[in-house]
Amino acid sequence: QFHTIKYEDLKWDESLGQGSFTRIYKGYRTDIRDGEKHCTEVLLKELDACHKNCWESFFESASLMSQISHKHLLLVYGVSVHGEKNIMVQEFVKYGALDLYLKRGKTVSVSWKLDVAKQLASALNFLEEKNIVHGNICAKNLLLAREGDSSQGISPFIKLSDPGISLAMLGKHVLLDRIPWVAPEVLISSENLTLECDKWSFGATVWEVFNNGNSPLKGYNLKEKRRFYETFQRLPPSQWAELADLINHCMDYQADFRPSCRCIIRQLNSLITSDYEILHSTEPVAQ
Ligand SMILES: Nc1cnc(-c2cc(N)nc3[nH]ccc23)cn1
């Protein structure tokens, strides 16, 4: 179901941090294609040996991403097993995770943010058509392949990363900590992990993008996060009413009230043409 890569073909470079039970490194993969030697920049995602029991879920998420291909889905080259080590080999995406990129204070225009939201919505639409649930949509899992340059009219380009270890395998604490990205019904039972859950997470991710990568409910402890759902609270609304409505529509506590991907894309397109862009664009508008 996916390609196995020889450990000897991999070379580790700098460490780039860690995810849930995983450590990530920049690396290189040498492979021979049509008689030529190629050396490709890759992202090496190592699963902690102590989480051995998660490895099939780890590989499942790899195989999910390698079975389908879409321009806004991360390319997974394959997996490598070496003794205790399970390694997922992914394409290296130049600018890394979107939340860190935005937190680093890069000022981006409203249309830049809308482009990112539209690209994520088109990736979700593709997954919805294949009836595939991602389960971990968030700005940390959006990778920036091209910065874009609004003055040159060049849009950014994002790729949705693999979901990582499936929610069903994660402990209650990890699930609670994923509030407000994880849909409320999933906390009740991971059997409730459906396509609608990705719509909820989409809403929380759009909120992050329009709040410069700040984490929603930052500083909330697990108890406060649980209360947030128990009392049906909403994220602080954007001043842009149409955007706040879209986010709240996606983050409807009633899963079947959440909009379809096509509806989300239509609403995003109407946002792009709405007056907000004129009123809040950084470039002075001719009076
Ligand atoms: N599939 C991926 C995933 N993450 C990256 C990445 C790139 C970068 N410039 N800094 C980083 N810092 C942490 C991760 C990362 C690249 N490719």
Short mmCIF file of C-alpha atoms and ligand atoms in Angstrom, two decimals:
data_model
loop_
_atom_site.label_atom_id
_atom_site.label_comp_id
_atom_site.label_asym_id
_atom_site.label_seq_id
_atom_site.Cartn_x
_atom_site.Cartn_y
_atom_site.Cartn_z
CA GLN A 1 0.00 0.00 0.00
CA PHE A 2 2.96 2.33 0.23
CA HIS A 3 6.56 2.38 -0.76
CA THR A 4 9.20 1.11 1.69
CA ILE A 5 12.44 3.06 1.59
CA LYS A 6 15.84 1.62 2.46
CA TYR A 7 17.30 3.14 5.64
CA GLU A 8 20.70 3.37 3.90
CA ASP A 9 19.15 5.73 1.33
CA LEU A 10 18.31 8.26 4.06
CA LYS A 11 20.54 10.91 5.59
CA TRP A 12 19.57 12.97 8.67
CA ASP A 13 20.14 16.71 8.85
CA GLU A 14 18.91 19.14 11.50
CA SER A 15 16.15 18.38 14.00
CA LEU A 16 13.02 20.44 13.34
CA GLY A 17 10.99 19.76 16.46
CA GLN A 18 8.33 17.25 17.42
CA GLY A 19 4.64 16.29 17.07
CA SER A 20 2.48 13.88 19.10
CA PHE A 21 4.87 10.94 19.78
CA THR A 22 7.00 11.92 16.79
CA ARG A 23 10.27 13.76 16.19
CA ILE A 24 10.85 15.50 12.85
CA TYR A 25 14.11 16.12 11.02
CA LYS A 26 15.19 17.64 7.78
CA GLY A 27 16.92 14.97 5.70
CA TYR A 28 17.94 13.70 2.29
CA ARG A 29 16.98 10.63 0.31
CA THR A 30 19.18 9.27 -2.43
CA ASP A 31 17.53 7.15 -5.07
CA ILE A 32 18.39 5.93 -8.51
CA ARG A 33 15.81 6.82 -11.18
CA ASP A 34 16.29 6.06 -14.87
CA GLY A 35 19.92 5.31 -14.24
CA GLU A 36 20.62 8.65 -12.54
CA LYS A 37 21.45 9.27 -8.89
CA HIS A 38 19.06 11.78 -7.27
CA CYS A 39 19.34 13.35 -3.85
CA THR A 40 16.01 14.77 -2.65
CA GLU A 41 15.34 17.01 0.33
CA VAL A 42 12.89 15.20 2.60
CA LEU A 43 11.15 15.54 5.96
CA LEU A 44 11.85 12.56 8.22
CA LYS A 45 9.13 11.89 10.78
CA GLU A 46 10.31 9.39 13.43
CA LEU A 47 7.79 7.61 15.63
CA ASP A 48 8.99 7.27 19.23
CA ALA A 49 9.94 3.64 19.83
CA CYS A 50 8.00 3.70 23.12
CA HIS A 51 4.80 4.20 21.11
CA LYS A 52 5.26 0.96 19.21
CA ASN A 53 1.55 0.21 19.45
CA CYS A 54 0.80 3.38 17.47
CA TRP A 55 2.92 2.39 14.53
CA GLU A 56 0.09 0.90 12.47
CA SER A 57 -1.91 4.10 12.95
CA PHE A 58 1.23 6.07 12.07
CA PHE A 59 1.64 4.04 8.84
CA GLU A 60 -2.09 4.16 8.17
CA SER A 61 -1.92 7.94 8.04
CA ALA A 62 1.11 7.60 5.74
CA SER A 63 -0.70 5.20 3.44
CA LEU A 64 -3.80 7.41 3.45
CA MET A 65 -1.72 10.32 2.14
CA SER A 66 0.23 8.21 -0.33
CA GLN A 67 -2.85 6.57 -1.87
CA ILE A 68 -4.28 9.88 -3.07
CA SER A 69 -2.57 12.79 -4.70
CA HIS A 70 -3.74 16.39 -4.84
CA LYS A 71 -1.78 19.60 -5.25
CA HIS A 72 -2.69 20.76 -1.73
CA LEU A 73 -1.99 17.43 -0.03
CA LEU A 74 1.50 16.66 1.26
CA LEU A 75 3.37 14.02 -0.73
CA VAL A 76 4.45 11.01 1.34
CA TYR A 77 7.31 9.13 -0.39
CA GLY A 78 7.04 6.10 1.87
CA VAL A 79 8.18 4.58 5.14
CA SER A 80 11.41 3.11 6.42
CA VAL A 81 11.76 0.66 9.31
CA HIS A 82 15.15 0.24 10.94
CA GLY A 83 15.25 -1.84 14.13
CA GLU A 84 13.07 0.01 16.63
CA LYS A 85 12.73 3.04 14.37
CA ASN A 86 9.65 3.74 12.23
CA ILE A 87 10.27 6.62 9.85
CA MET A 88 7.82 8.34 7.53
CA VAL A 89 9.54 10.05 4.57
CA GLN A 90 7.64 13.10 3.32
CA GLU A 91 8.28 15.85 0.81
CA PHE A 92 10.11 18.78 2.39
CA VAL A 93 7.94 21.90 2.27
CA LYS A 94 10.19 24.97 2.27
CA TYR A 95 8.53 27.37 4.74
CA GLY A 96 7.19 24.83 7.22
CA ALA A 97 4.17 25.03 9.45
CA LEU A 98 1.79 27.95 8.85
CA ASP A 99 1.12 28.68 12.55
CA LEU A 100 4.83 29.28 13.20
CA TYR A 101 5.15 31.31 9.99
CA LEU A 102 2.29 33.61 11.06
CA LYS A 103 3.52 33.77 14.68
CA ARG A 104 6.87 35.00 13.39
CA GLY A 105 5.03 38.23 12.67
CA LYS A 106 4.90 38.03 8.89
CA THR A 107 2.24 40.57 7.93
CA VAL A 108 0.05 39.09 5.23
CA SER A 109 -2.91 40.65 3.42
CA VAL A 110 -6.57 39.67 3.79
CA SER A 111 -6.50 38.21 0.26
CA TRP A 112 -3.39 36.15 1.24
CA LYS A 113 -5.37 34.68 4.14
CA LEU A 114 -8.43 34.05 1.96
CA ASP A 115 -6.22 32.25 -0.61
CA VAL A 116 -4.94 29.93 2.15
CA ALA A 117 -8.50 29.27 3.37
CA LYS A 118 -9.65 28.51 -0.19
CA GLN A 119 -6.75 26.11 -0.81
CA LEU A 120 -7.52 24.27 2.44
CA ALA A 121 -11.23 24.14 1.49
CA SER A 122 -10.33 22.63 -1.91
CA ALA A 123 -8.14 19.98 -0.23
CA LEU A 124 -11.04 19.18 2.14
CA ASN A 125 -13.45 19.05 -0.79
CA PHE A 126 -11.16 16.51 -2.48
CA LEU A 127 -11.03 14.39 0.70
CA GLU A 128 -14.82 14.69 1.11
CA GLU A 129 -15.35 13.43 -2.45
CA LYS A 130 -13.17 10.42 -1.59
CA ASN A 131 -15.04 10.05 1.72
CA ILE A 132 -11.72 10.33 3.60
CA VAL A 133 -11.67 11.90 7.06
CA HIS A 134 -8.43 13.71 7.88
CA GLY A 135 -9.05 14.22 11.59
CA ASN A 136 -6.31 16.72 12.38
CA ILE A 137 -6.91 19.92 10.43
CA CYS A 138 -5.07 22.85 12.08
CA ALA A 139 -2.62 25.59 11.10
CA LYS A 140 0.26 23.50 12.48
CA ASN A 141 -0.60 20.89 9.83
CA LEU A 142 -0.70 23.42 7.01
CA LEU A 143 2.70 23.68 5.35
CA LEU A 144 3.71 26.73 3.34
CA ALA A 145 5.33 25.80 0.03
CA ARG A 146 5.34 29.33 -1.43
CA GLU A 147 5.23 32.58 0.54
CA GLY A 148 3.47 34.49 -2.20
CA ASP A 149 3.91 38.21 -2.66
CA SER A 150 0.74 40.29 -2.61
CA SER A 151 2.53 43.27 -4.21
CA GLN A 152 3.36 41.01 -7.20
CA GLY A 153 -0.05 39.32 -7.05
CA ILE A 154 1.62 35.96 -6.34
CA SER A 155 -0.56 33.91 -4.00
CA PRO A 156 0.77 31.65 -1.23
CA PHE A 157 0.68 27.85 -1.70
CA ILE A 158 -0.12 25.47 1.16
CA LYS A 159 -0.06 21.69 1.57
CA LEU A 160 -2.10 19.80 4.14
CA SER A 161 0.12 17.47 6.16
CA ASP A 162 -0.72 13.89 7.21
CA PRO A 163 -3.09 13.56 10.20
CA GLY A 164 -0.43 11.74 12.26
CA ILE A 165 -1.54 9.23 14.89
CA SER A 166 -5.31 8.79 14.62
CA LEU A 167 -7.52 10.40 17.27
CA ALA A 168 -8.82 6.96 18.28
CA MET A 169 -5.30 6.03 19.45
CA LEU A 170 -4.76 9.21 21.46
CA GLY A 171 -5.47 9.46 25.17
CA LYS A 172 -8.23 11.64 26.61
CA HIS A 173 -5.74 14.35 27.60
CA VAL A 174 -4.37 14.71 24.09
CA LEU A 175 -7.96 14.92 22.77
CA LEU A 176 -8.93 17.59 25.35
CA ASP A 177 -5.81 19.54 24.49
CA ARG A 178 -6.95 19.59 20.86
CA ILE A 179 -9.97 21.70 21.84
CA PRO A 180 -11.09 23.83 19.90
CA TRP A 181 -9.82 22.01 16.76
CA VAL A 182 -11.36 18.62 17.61
CA ALA A 183 -15.15 18.52 17.01
CA PRO A 184 -17.19 18.20 20.26
CA GLU A 185 -18.84 14.90 19.22
CA VAL A 186 -15.40 13.25 18.88
CA LEU A 187 -14.77 13.82 22.61
CA ILE A 188 -17.90 11.79 23.33
CA SER A 189 -16.73 8.94 21.15
CA SER A 190 -14.07 8.63 18.45
CA GLU A 191 -16.67 6.61 16.50
CA ASN A 192 -18.16 10.04 15.81
CA LEU A 193 -15.11 10.93 13.67
CA THR A 194 -16.86 11.82 10.41
CA LEU A 195 -16.35 14.19 7.47
CA GLU A 196 -18.31 16.82 9.48
CA CYS A 197 -15.51 16.84 12.05
CA ASP A 198 -13.09 18.18 9.45
CA LYS A 199 -15.52 21.08 8.82
CA TRP A 200 -15.39 22.00 12.52
CA SER A 201 -11.58 21.91 12.46
CA PHE A 202 -11.59 23.95 9.25
CA GLY A 203 -13.46 26.71 11.13
CA ALA A 204 -10.91 26.72 13.97
CA THR A 205 -8.05 26.77 11.43
CA VAL A 206 -9.51 29.74 9.49
CA TRP A 207 -9.81 31.49 12.88
CA GLU A 208 -6.05 30.88 13.45
CA VAL A 209 -5.12 32.19 9.99
CA PHE A 210 -7.09 35.41 10.57
CA ASN A 211 -5.62 35.81 14.07
CA ASN A 212 -1.98 35.77 12.95
CA GLY A 213 -1.41 32.18 14.00
CA ASN A 214 -2.41 32.79 17.62
CA SER A 215 -3.78 29.65 19.23
CA PRO A 216 -7.49 29.91 20.02
CA LEU A 217 -8.16 29.39 23.79
CA LYS A 218 -4.43 30.00 24.40
CA GLY A 219 -3.58 29.43 28.06
CA TYR A 220 -6.78 27.48 28.79
CA ASN A 221 -6.11 24.37 30.90
CA LEU A 222 -7.84 21.07 30.11
CA LYS A 223 -10.70 21.74 32.56
CA GLU A 224 -11.38 25.18 31.05
CA LYS A 225 -11.17 23.66 27.56
CA ARG A 226 -13.73 21.00 28.50
CA ARG A 227 -16.05 23.68 29.97
CA PHE A 228 -15.77 25.64 26.71
CA TYR A 229 -17.57 22.79 24.92
CA GLU A 230 -19.90 21.90 27.81
CA THR A 231 -21.25 25.46 27.80
CA PHE A 232 -21.44 25.62 23.96
CA GLN A 233 -19.08 28.59 23.78
CA ARG A 234 -17.82 30.16 20.56
CA LEU A 235 -14.41 31.54 19.57
CA PRO A 236 -14.07 35.36 19.78
CA PRO A 237 -15.74 36.61 16.57
CA SER A 238 -13.82 38.49 13.89
CA GLN A 239 -14.96 42.10 13.29
CA TRP A 240 -15.66 40.96 9.74
CA ALA A 241 -19.20 39.67 10.24
CA GLU A 242 -19.30 37.49 7.08
CA LEU A 243 -16.07 35.75 8.15
CA ALA A 244 -17.30 35.25 11.73
CA ASP A 245 -20.52 33.75 10.31
CA LEU A 246 -18.57 31.27 8.13
CA ILE A 247 -16.38 30.21 11.06
CA ASN A 248 -19.41 29.78 13.37
CA HIS A 249 -21.34 27.92 10.65
CA CYS A 250 -18.43 25.45 10.36
CA MET A 251 -18.17 25.24 14.14
CA ASP A 252 -21.83 24.39 14.66
CA TYR A 253 -22.29 22.06 17.66
CA GLN A 254 -24.84 20.17 15.49
CA ALA A 255 -22.59 18.23 13.08
CA ASP A 256 -25.22 17.95 10.35
CA PHE A 257 -25.82 21.72 10.36
CA ARG A 258 -22.21 22.34 9.23
CA PRO A 259 -21.87 23.47 5.58
CA SER A 260 -20.72 21.20 2.75
CA CYS A 261 -17.28 21.93 1.26
CA ARG A 262 -18.92 23.33 -1.87
CA CYS A 263 -20.92 25.72 0.33
CA ILE A 264 -17.74 26.71 2.19
CA ILE A 265 -15.93 27.42 -1.10
CA ARG A 266 -18.90 29.50 -2.34
CA GLN A 267 -18.95 31.53 0.88
CA LEU A 268 -15.17 32.09 0.67
CA ASN A 269 -15.51 33.31 -2.92
CA SER A 270 -18.20 35.78 -1.85
CA LEU A 271 -15.92 36.98 0.98
CA ILE A 272 -13.16 37.71 -1.55
CA THR A 273 -15.42 40.11 -3.42
CA SER A 274 -16.94 41.64 -0.26
CA ASP A 275 -16.17 45.24 0.73
CA TYR A 276 -14.00 44.12 3.67
CA GLU A 277 -11.03 43.83 1.29
CA ILE A 278 -11.50 47.45 0.21
CA LEU A 279 -12.14 48.80 3.71
CA HIS A 280 -9.23 46.94 5.31
CA SER A 281 -6.69 46.58 2.54
CA THR A 282 -3.29 47.97 3.46
CA GLU A 283 -2.85 49.67 0.07
CA PRO A 284 -4.45 53.15 0.05
CA VAL A 285 -7.65 53.00 -1.99
CA ALA A 286 -8.14 55.75 -4.59
CA GLN A 287 -10.85 58.03 -3.16
N1 LIG B 1 6.67 18.16 5.45
C1 LIG B 1 7.36 19.18 6.08
C2 LIG B 1 7.10 19.52 7.41
N2 LIG B 1 7.80 20.52 8.00
C3 LIG B 1 8.74 21.19 7.30
C4 LIG B 1 9.51 22.29 7.91
C5 LIG B 1 10.14 23.22 7.11
C6 LIG B 1 10.86 24.25 7.68
N3 LIG B 1 11.49 25.19 6.88
N4 LIG B 1 10.98 24.40 8.99
C7 LIG B 1 10.36 23.52 9.79
N5 LIG B 1 10.32 23.49 11.14
C8 LIG B 1 9.56 22.43 11.52
C9 LIG B 1 9.10 21.75 10.39
C10 LIG B 1 9.61 22.46 9.29
C11 LIG B 1 8.99 20.84 5.99
N6 LIG B 1 8.30 19.85 5.40
#
